[in-house]
Amino acid sequence: MKVVHYNSQLKNDWNNMLQQAMNASFLFHRDFMEYHQDRFCDHSLLIYEDNELLALLPAHLEDGVLCSHFGLSYGGIIHASSLTFTQFIAVIEALAQHCKSQGIHSLILNEIPTIYSQTPTNNLAFLSSALNGNLLSVQLLSTLDLANPNPLNTNRKRMIQKGKKQGYYIAEDPSATSFWQAVLEPRLQERYHTTPVHTLEEISQLMEAFPQNIKQMNVYNAQGEIAGGTTLFIHPQVVHLQYIAGKEEDNKNGALDLLMHTLIEQYKSTKRYFDFGSSHSSPKQLNQGLLYWKESFGARSVPQYCYVFTIENLLQSHALIGG
């Protein structure tokens, strides 16, 4: 095994690997990862065996800890479905040897939620149990299984019908400007005293770079004024709502409810999961009202685990495969 620190000359190798990986995402494309490269000390790694690229680790370095990846929704080890568990352990040991040589003492893996993987796998849970990893956090994602959806509850049906009667309509916007300036930024500031993770300039840049993966869907009132919207991150089998916001009065009239219902109907024949994202108000507390709203569409909780391992323990990974 050979571990190579990513550099721009390996961009094609990196991006080509994403085409065959079972748990890849456009979030790991170098053009996406590098939009905020000024905020992170990139330490992404490529793992080869006999010149064959086996796996990728999108990561950054922070105070002697290799993190995968705090600048993205998730990280973890990216690999093809052909990778066996024995090979996976060899990859882990190679990563640990690299970390030791670089003076890195810990590795944080913010795993890719299972709904984003085209082949079911959960190697990290076993690795954590066997090598004394610590569960750093668990985030709950509210996800609707479009192949086996739970029914809408009565309140949601009523609000969707109310939205229709009020004359709201849905349309895609090639720009995020109206949503950001008229809805998202004011609502986040008003309710949470915060700002979006992406600036308008950044999301505009990303929409231009990934037109098939990032779409802005808005809801408008009968007069054509924007009432709310959602920024979609579209993956092979998942539609994820990266941002959702609506003006307060329009929310009361069913604008966002109609938007969600319309999108669910639109994607139910082409995607497996509709991911509303998390409802955390803090790492260990959920926003009850937001959670209820998502679950009223039929969504249920899917966990996303974040593990931390000491490099010293990971160096013992070879012992996990016996005779």
Short mmCIF file of C-alpha atoms in Angstrom, two decimals:
data_model
loop_
_atom_site.label_atom_id
_atom_site.label_comp_id
_atom_site.label_asym_id
_atom_site.label_seq_id
_atom_site.Cartn_x
_atom_site.Cartn_y
_atom_site.Cartn_z
CA MET A 1 0.00 0.00 0.00
CA LYS A 2 1.14 3.53 -0.82
CA VAL A 3 -0.46 6.67 0.60
CA VAL A 4 -0.04 9.88 -1.39
CA HIS A 5 -0.87 13.39 -0.24
CA TYR A 6 -3.19 15.02 -2.79
CA ASN A 7 -1.81 17.69 -5.13
CA SER A 8 -3.23 19.33 -8.25
CA GLN A 9 -1.39 16.90 -10.56
CA LEU A 10 -3.56 14.11 -9.11
CA LYS A 11 -6.85 15.91 -9.79
CA ASN A 12 -7.86 13.59 -12.65
CA ASP A 13 -6.98 10.47 -10.63
CA TRP A 14 -9.07 11.78 -7.74
CA ASN A 15 -12.11 12.79 -9.77
CA ASN A 16 -12.04 9.64 -11.91
CA MET A 17 -12.14 7.50 -8.77
CA LEU A 18 -15.39 9.20 -7.81
CA GLN A 19 -16.99 7.79 -10.98
CA GLN A 20 -16.55 4.21 -9.76
CA ALA A 21 -16.86 4.60 -6.00
CA MET A 22 -19.96 3.18 -4.31
CA ASN A 23 -20.15 6.01 -1.77
CA ALA A 24 -18.96 8.98 -3.80
CA SER A 25 -20.61 12.38 -3.89
CA PHE A 26 -20.10 15.49 -5.98
CA LEU A 27 -19.14 17.07 -2.63
CA PHE A 28 -15.84 15.20 -2.97
CA HIS A 29 -15.12 16.52 -6.47
CA ARG A 30 -12.05 18.72 -6.27
CA ASP A 31 -13.91 21.67 -7.81
CA PHE A 32 -16.36 21.49 -4.91
CA MET A 33 -13.84 20.84 -2.15
CA GLU A 34 -11.63 23.70 -3.19
CA TYR A 35 -14.23 26.46 -3.05
CA HIS A 36 -13.35 26.89 0.65
CA GLN A 37 -9.72 25.81 0.53
CA ASP A 38 -8.70 29.02 2.30
CA ARG A 39 -10.54 27.85 5.45
CA PHE A 40 -8.91 24.42 5.76
CA CYS A 41 -5.41 22.98 5.64
CA ASP A 42 -6.10 20.29 3.05
CA HIS A 43 -4.57 16.89 3.75
CA SER A 44 -6.57 14.70 1.40
CA LEU A 45 -5.05 11.31 0.66
CA LEU A 46 -5.04 8.74 -2.15
CA ILE A 47 -4.31 5.09 -1.29
CA TYR A 48 -2.75 2.87 -3.96
CA GLU A 49 -1.95 -0.83 -4.16
CA ASP A 50 0.51 -1.79 -6.92
CA ASN A 51 -0.28 1.50 -8.71
CA GLU A 52 -4.03 0.80 -8.58
CA LEU A 53 -5.99 3.52 -6.82
CA LEU A 54 -8.06 1.80 -4.11
CA ALA A 55 -9.46 4.58 -1.97
CA LEU A 56 -9.65 8.29 -1.24
CA LEU A 57 -9.78 10.21 2.02
CA PRO A 58 -11.04 13.80 1.70
CA ALA A 59 -9.48 15.43 4.75
CA HIS A 60 -7.92 18.45 6.39
CA LEU A 61 -5.40 18.81 9.19
CA GLU A 62 -6.23 20.60 12.42
CA ASP A 63 -3.97 20.68 15.50
CA GLY A 64 -2.41 17.28 14.85
CA VAL A 65 -5.76 15.67 14.01
CA LEU A 66 -6.66 14.41 10.53
CA CYS A 67 -10.34 15.27 10.00
CA SER A 68 -12.59 13.91 7.27
CA HIS A 69 -14.17 16.39 6.78
CA PHE A 70 -15.49 19.40 8.73
CA GLY A 71 -15.88 21.51 5.58
CA LEU A 72 -18.30 19.00 4.06
CA SER A 73 -21.52 17.37 5.23
CA TYR A 74 -19.61 14.12 5.72
CA GLY A 75 -16.29 12.47 4.87
CA GLY A 76 -14.96 8.98 5.34
CA ILE A 77 -13.12 6.59 3.09
CA ILE A 78 -14.27 6.62 -0.54
CA HIS A 79 -13.89 3.33 -2.39
CA ALA A 80 -15.43 1.01 -4.98
CA SER A 81 -17.85 -1.75 -3.96
CA SER A 82 -15.20 -4.29 -5.03
CA LEU A 83 -13.06 -3.40 -2.01
CA THR A 84 -13.18 -6.33 0.42
CA PHE A 85 -13.11 -5.93 4.18
CA THR A 86 -9.56 -7.33 4.26
CA GLN A 87 -8.51 -4.64 1.78
CA PHE A 88 -10.36 -2.04 3.82
CA ILE A 89 -8.33 -2.98 6.90
CA ALA A 90 -5.13 -2.76 4.84
CA VAL A 91 -6.18 0.74 3.75
CA ILE A 92 -6.77 1.71 7.39
CA GLU A 93 -3.35 0.43 8.44
CA ALA A 94 -1.68 2.28 5.56
CA LEU A 95 -3.45 5.48 6.60
CA ALA A 96 -2.33 4.96 10.19
CA GLN A 97 1.30 4.48 9.08
CA HIS A 98 1.10 7.68 7.05
CA CYS A 99 -0.35 9.58 10.01
CA LYS A 100 2.36 8.30 12.33
CA SER A 101 5.06 9.44 9.90
CA GLN A 102 3.46 12.92 9.78
CA GLY A 103 3.15 13.28 13.55
CA ILE A 104 -0.65 13.04 13.42
CA HIS A 105 -2.06 11.54 16.62
CA SER A 106 -5.79 11.12 15.85
CA LEU A 107 -8.15 10.52 12.94
CA ILE A 108 -11.76 11.77 12.83
CA LEU A 109 -14.11 10.12 10.34
CA ASN A 110 -17.50 11.80 9.88
CA GLU A 111 -19.07 8.88 8.07
CA ILE A 112 -21.16 9.02 4.93
CA PRO A 113 -24.78 8.21 5.90
CA THR A 114 -25.88 4.81 4.63
CA ILE A 115 -28.58 6.30 2.39
CA TYR A 116 -25.84 7.86 0.23
CA SER A 117 -24.02 4.57 -0.38
CA GLN A 118 -25.10 2.54 -3.39
CA THR A 119 -23.91 -0.65 -1.67
CA PRO A 120 -24.80 -1.17 2.02
CA THR A 121 -21.75 -1.04 4.28
CA ASN A 122 -20.88 0.03 7.82
CA ASN A 123 -17.26 -0.91 8.36
CA LEU A 124 -16.55 1.95 10.74
CA ALA A 125 -18.91 0.67 13.44
CA PHE A 126 -16.94 -2.58 13.69
CA LEU A 127 -13.63 -0.74 13.47
CA SER A 128 -14.64 1.54 16.33
CA SER A 129 -15.73 -1.38 18.50
CA ALA A 130 -12.62 -3.45 17.78
CA LEU A 131 -10.03 -0.67 18.06
CA ASN A 132 -11.47 1.41 20.91
CA GLY A 133 -12.67 4.26 18.76
CA ASN A 134 -14.87 6.87 20.38
CA LEU A 135 -18.24 8.00 19.10
CA LEU A 136 -17.72 11.74 18.82
CA SER A 137 -21.27 12.59 17.78
CA VAL A 138 -24.46 11.28 16.21
CA GLN A 139 -26.53 13.47 13.93
CA LEU A 140 -30.07 12.52 12.98
CA LEU A 141 -31.20 13.11 9.41
CA SER A 142 -34.92 13.16 8.63
CA THR A 143 -35.25 11.00 5.52
CA LEU A 144 -38.23 9.92 3.45
CA ASP A 145 -37.89 6.55 1.71
CA LEU A 146 -39.50 7.31 -1.63
CA ALA A 147 -39.81 3.61 -2.46
CA ASN A 148 -41.75 2.91 0.75
CA PRO A 149 -43.10 6.28 1.91
CA ASN A 150 -44.99 6.83 5.11
CA PRO A 151 -48.27 8.69 4.49
CA LEU A 152 -48.68 12.43 4.99
CA ASN A 153 -50.32 13.31 8.28
CA THR A 154 -53.63 15.19 8.39
CA ASN A 155 -52.10 18.60 9.12
CA ARG A 156 -49.73 18.36 6.16
CA LYS A 157 -52.54 17.41 3.78
CA ARG A 158 -54.55 20.39 5.01
CA MET A 159 -51.65 22.82 4.60
CA ILE A 160 -50.80 21.55 1.12
CA GLN A 161 -54.38 22.12 0.04
CA LYS A 162 -54.30 25.57 1.64
CA GLY A 163 -51.18 26.42 -0.35
CA LYS A 164 -52.87 25.38 -3.57
CA LYS A 165 -55.98 27.48 -2.80
CA GLN A 166 -53.80 30.51 -2.02
CA GLY A 167 -52.41 30.29 -5.56
CA TYR A 168 -48.78 29.48 -4.73
CA TYR A 169 -46.75 27.92 -7.52
CA ILE A 170 -43.33 26.28 -7.82
CA ALA A 171 -40.55 27.15 -10.27
CA GLU A 172 -36.84 26.51 -10.64
CA ASP A 173 -34.61 29.59 -10.46
CA PRO A 174 -31.26 29.43 -12.30
CA SER A 175 -29.90 31.85 -9.70
CA ALA A 176 -29.86 31.68 -5.90
CA THR A 177 -29.86 35.47 -5.54
CA SER A 178 -33.57 36.06 -4.84
CA PHE A 179 -33.79 33.21 -2.34
CA TRP A 180 -30.59 34.22 -0.52
CA GLN A 181 -31.34 37.93 -0.31
CA ALA A 182 -35.13 37.98 0.13
CA VAL A 183 -35.67 34.84 2.23
CA LEU A 184 -32.74 32.78 3.51
CA GLU A 185 -30.40 35.41 4.93
CA PRO A 186 -33.17 37.48 6.61
CA ARG A 187 -34.85 34.39 8.12
CA LEU A 188 -31.61 32.90 9.48
CA GLN A 189 -30.65 36.24 10.98
CA GLU A 190 -34.10 36.80 12.46
CA ARG A 191 -34.59 33.34 13.94
CA TYR A 192 -31.09 32.08 14.73
CA HIS A 193 -28.82 35.15 14.49
CA THR A 194 -26.66 33.34 11.97
CA THR A 195 -25.82 33.28 8.27
CA PRO A 196 -25.81 30.51 5.64
CA VAL A 197 -22.72 28.28 5.53
CA HIS A 198 -22.28 29.30 1.88
CA THR A 199 -22.17 32.94 0.87
CA LEU A 200 -24.24 33.96 -2.15
CA GLU A 201 -21.04 34.22 -4.17
CA GLU A 202 -19.97 30.70 -3.14
CA ILE A 203 -23.30 29.01 -3.85
CA SER A 204 -23.52 30.81 -7.20
CA GLN A 205 -20.05 29.55 -8.09
CA LEU A 206 -21.01 26.00 -7.10
CA MET A 207 -24.30 26.11 -9.03
CA GLU A 208 -22.38 27.10 -12.13
CA ALA A 209 -19.82 24.31 -11.63
CA PHE A 210 -22.42 21.60 -10.81
CA PRO A 211 -25.62 22.49 -12.72
CA GLN A 212 -26.96 18.92 -12.58
CA ASN A 213 -26.31 18.54 -8.86
CA ILE A 214 -27.34 21.88 -7.36
CA LYS A 215 -30.73 23.37 -8.14
CA GLN A 216 -32.67 26.24 -6.63
CA MET A 217 -36.41 25.59 -6.33
CA ASN A 218 -38.64 28.44 -5.16
CA VAL A 219 -42.29 28.91 -4.29
CA TYR A 220 -44.07 32.11 -5.36
CA ASN A 221 -47.34 33.73 -4.37
CA ALA A 222 -50.12 34.47 -6.85
CA GLN A 223 -48.57 37.88 -7.54
CA GLY A 224 -45.25 36.32 -8.54
CA GLU A 225 -43.34 37.33 -5.39
CA ILE A 226 -40.95 34.83 -3.84
CA ALA A 227 -42.40 33.24 -0.70
CA GLY A 228 -39.75 30.64 0.06
CA GLY A 229 -37.40 28.10 -1.43
CA THR A 230 -34.98 25.24 -1.05
CA THR A 231 -31.52 24.60 -2.44
CA LEU A 232 -31.28 20.99 -3.61
CA PHE A 233 -28.09 18.94 -3.56
CA ILE A 234 -28.83 16.05 -5.91
CA HIS A 235 -26.96 12.75 -5.57
CA PRO A 236 -27.31 9.45 -7.49
CA GLN A 237 -30.06 8.14 -5.21
CA VAL A 238 -30.71 11.01 -2.80
CA VAL A 239 -32.25 14.48 -3.07
CA HIS A 240 -30.95 16.51 -0.14
CA LEU A 241 -32.40 19.83 1.01
CA GLN A 242 -29.29 21.85 1.78
CA TYR A 243 -31.27 24.97 2.68
CA ILE A 244 -35.00 25.45 3.34
CA ALA A 245 -36.64 28.74 4.27
CA GLY A 246 -39.88 30.63 3.79
CA LYS A 247 -41.36 33.96 4.78
CA GLU A 248 -43.35 33.62 7.99
CA GLU A 249 -46.77 34.66 6.67
CA ASP A 250 -46.39 32.47 3.58
CA ASN A 251 -45.39 29.52 5.77
CA LYS A 252 -48.69 29.91 7.62
CA ASN A 253 -50.50 29.76 4.28
CA GLY A 254 -48.88 26.49 3.20
CA ALA A 255 -46.23 27.78 0.78
CA LEU A 256 -43.36 25.58 2.01
CA ASP A 257 -45.68 22.60 2.48
CA LEU A 258 -46.73 22.83 -1.17
CA LEU A 259 -43.08 23.18 -2.23
CA MET A 260 -42.03 20.04 -0.32
CA HIS A 261 -44.98 18.01 -1.58
CA THR A 262 -44.30 19.06 -5.18
CA LEU A 263 -40.63 18.07 -4.96
CA ILE A 264 -41.42 14.72 -3.34
CA GLU A 265 -43.83 13.95 -6.18
CA GLN A 266 -41.28 15.11 -8.73
CA TYR A 267 -38.45 12.87 -7.52
CA LYS A 268 -40.27 9.79 -6.25
CA SER A 269 -39.82 7.92 -9.54
CA THR A 270 -36.12 8.72 -10.02
CA LYS A 271 -34.57 8.85 -6.52
CA ARG A 272 -34.70 6.49 -3.56
CA TYR A 273 -34.46 8.97 -0.68
CA PHE A 274 -35.61 12.50 0.05
CA ASP A 275 -33.31 13.85 2.75
CA PHE A 276 -34.65 16.81 4.73
CA GLY A 277 -31.37 17.02 6.67
CA SER A 278 -30.95 17.39 10.41
CA SER A 279 -33.14 19.21 12.93
CA HIS A 280 -30.46 19.81 15.55
CA SER A 281 -30.59 22.99 17.59
CA SER A 282 -27.38 21.79 19.32
CA PRO A 283 -25.27 18.61 19.02
CA LYS A 284 -27.42 16.79 21.60
CA GLN A 285 -30.78 18.50 21.20
CA LEU A 286 -33.39 18.52 18.43
CA ASN A 287 -35.74 21.30 17.38
CA GLN A 288 -39.10 19.68 18.13
CA GLY A 289 -41.15 21.86 15.78
CA LEU A 290 -38.80 21.42 12.84
CA LEU A 291 -38.55 17.67 13.45
CA TYR A 292 -42.35 17.35 13.60
CA TRP A 293 -42.73 19.25 10.33
CA LYS A 294 -40.31 16.93 8.51
CA GLU A 295 -41.82 13.79 10.03
CA SER A 296 -45.30 14.93 9.05
CA PHE A 297 -44.26 14.34 5.43
CA GLY A 298 -43.39 10.75 6.37
CA ALA A 299 -39.67 11.24 7.04
CA ARG A 300 -37.96 9.16 9.72
CA SER A 301 -34.57 9.44 11.42
CA VAL A 302 -31.37 8.06 9.91
CA PRO A 303 -28.21 8.38 12.02
CA GLN A 304 -24.90 9.78 10.86
CA TYR A 305 -22.00 8.73 13.09
CA CYS A 306 -18.75 10.59 13.65
CA TYR A 307 -15.86 8.58 15.11
CA VAL A 308 -12.45 9.53 16.48
CA PHE A 309 -9.58 7.02 16.53
CA THR A 310 -6.10 7.28 18.00
CA ILE A 311 -3.42 6.48 15.44
CA GLU A 312 -1.81 4.19 18.01
CA ASN A 313 -4.93 2.01 18.04
CA LEU A 314 -5.35 2.07 14.25
CA LEU A 315 -1.82 0.70 13.87
CA GLN A 316 -3.19 -2.53 15.37
CA SER A 317 -5.80 -2.95 12.62
CA HIS A 318 -3.88 -5.85 10.99
CA ALA A 319 -4.75 -7.97 14.06
CA LEU A 320 -8.47 -7.81 13.15
CA ILE A 321 -8.00 -10.38 10.38
CA GLY A 322 -7.09 -13.76 11.89
CA GLY A 323 -6.33 -17.18 10.46
#
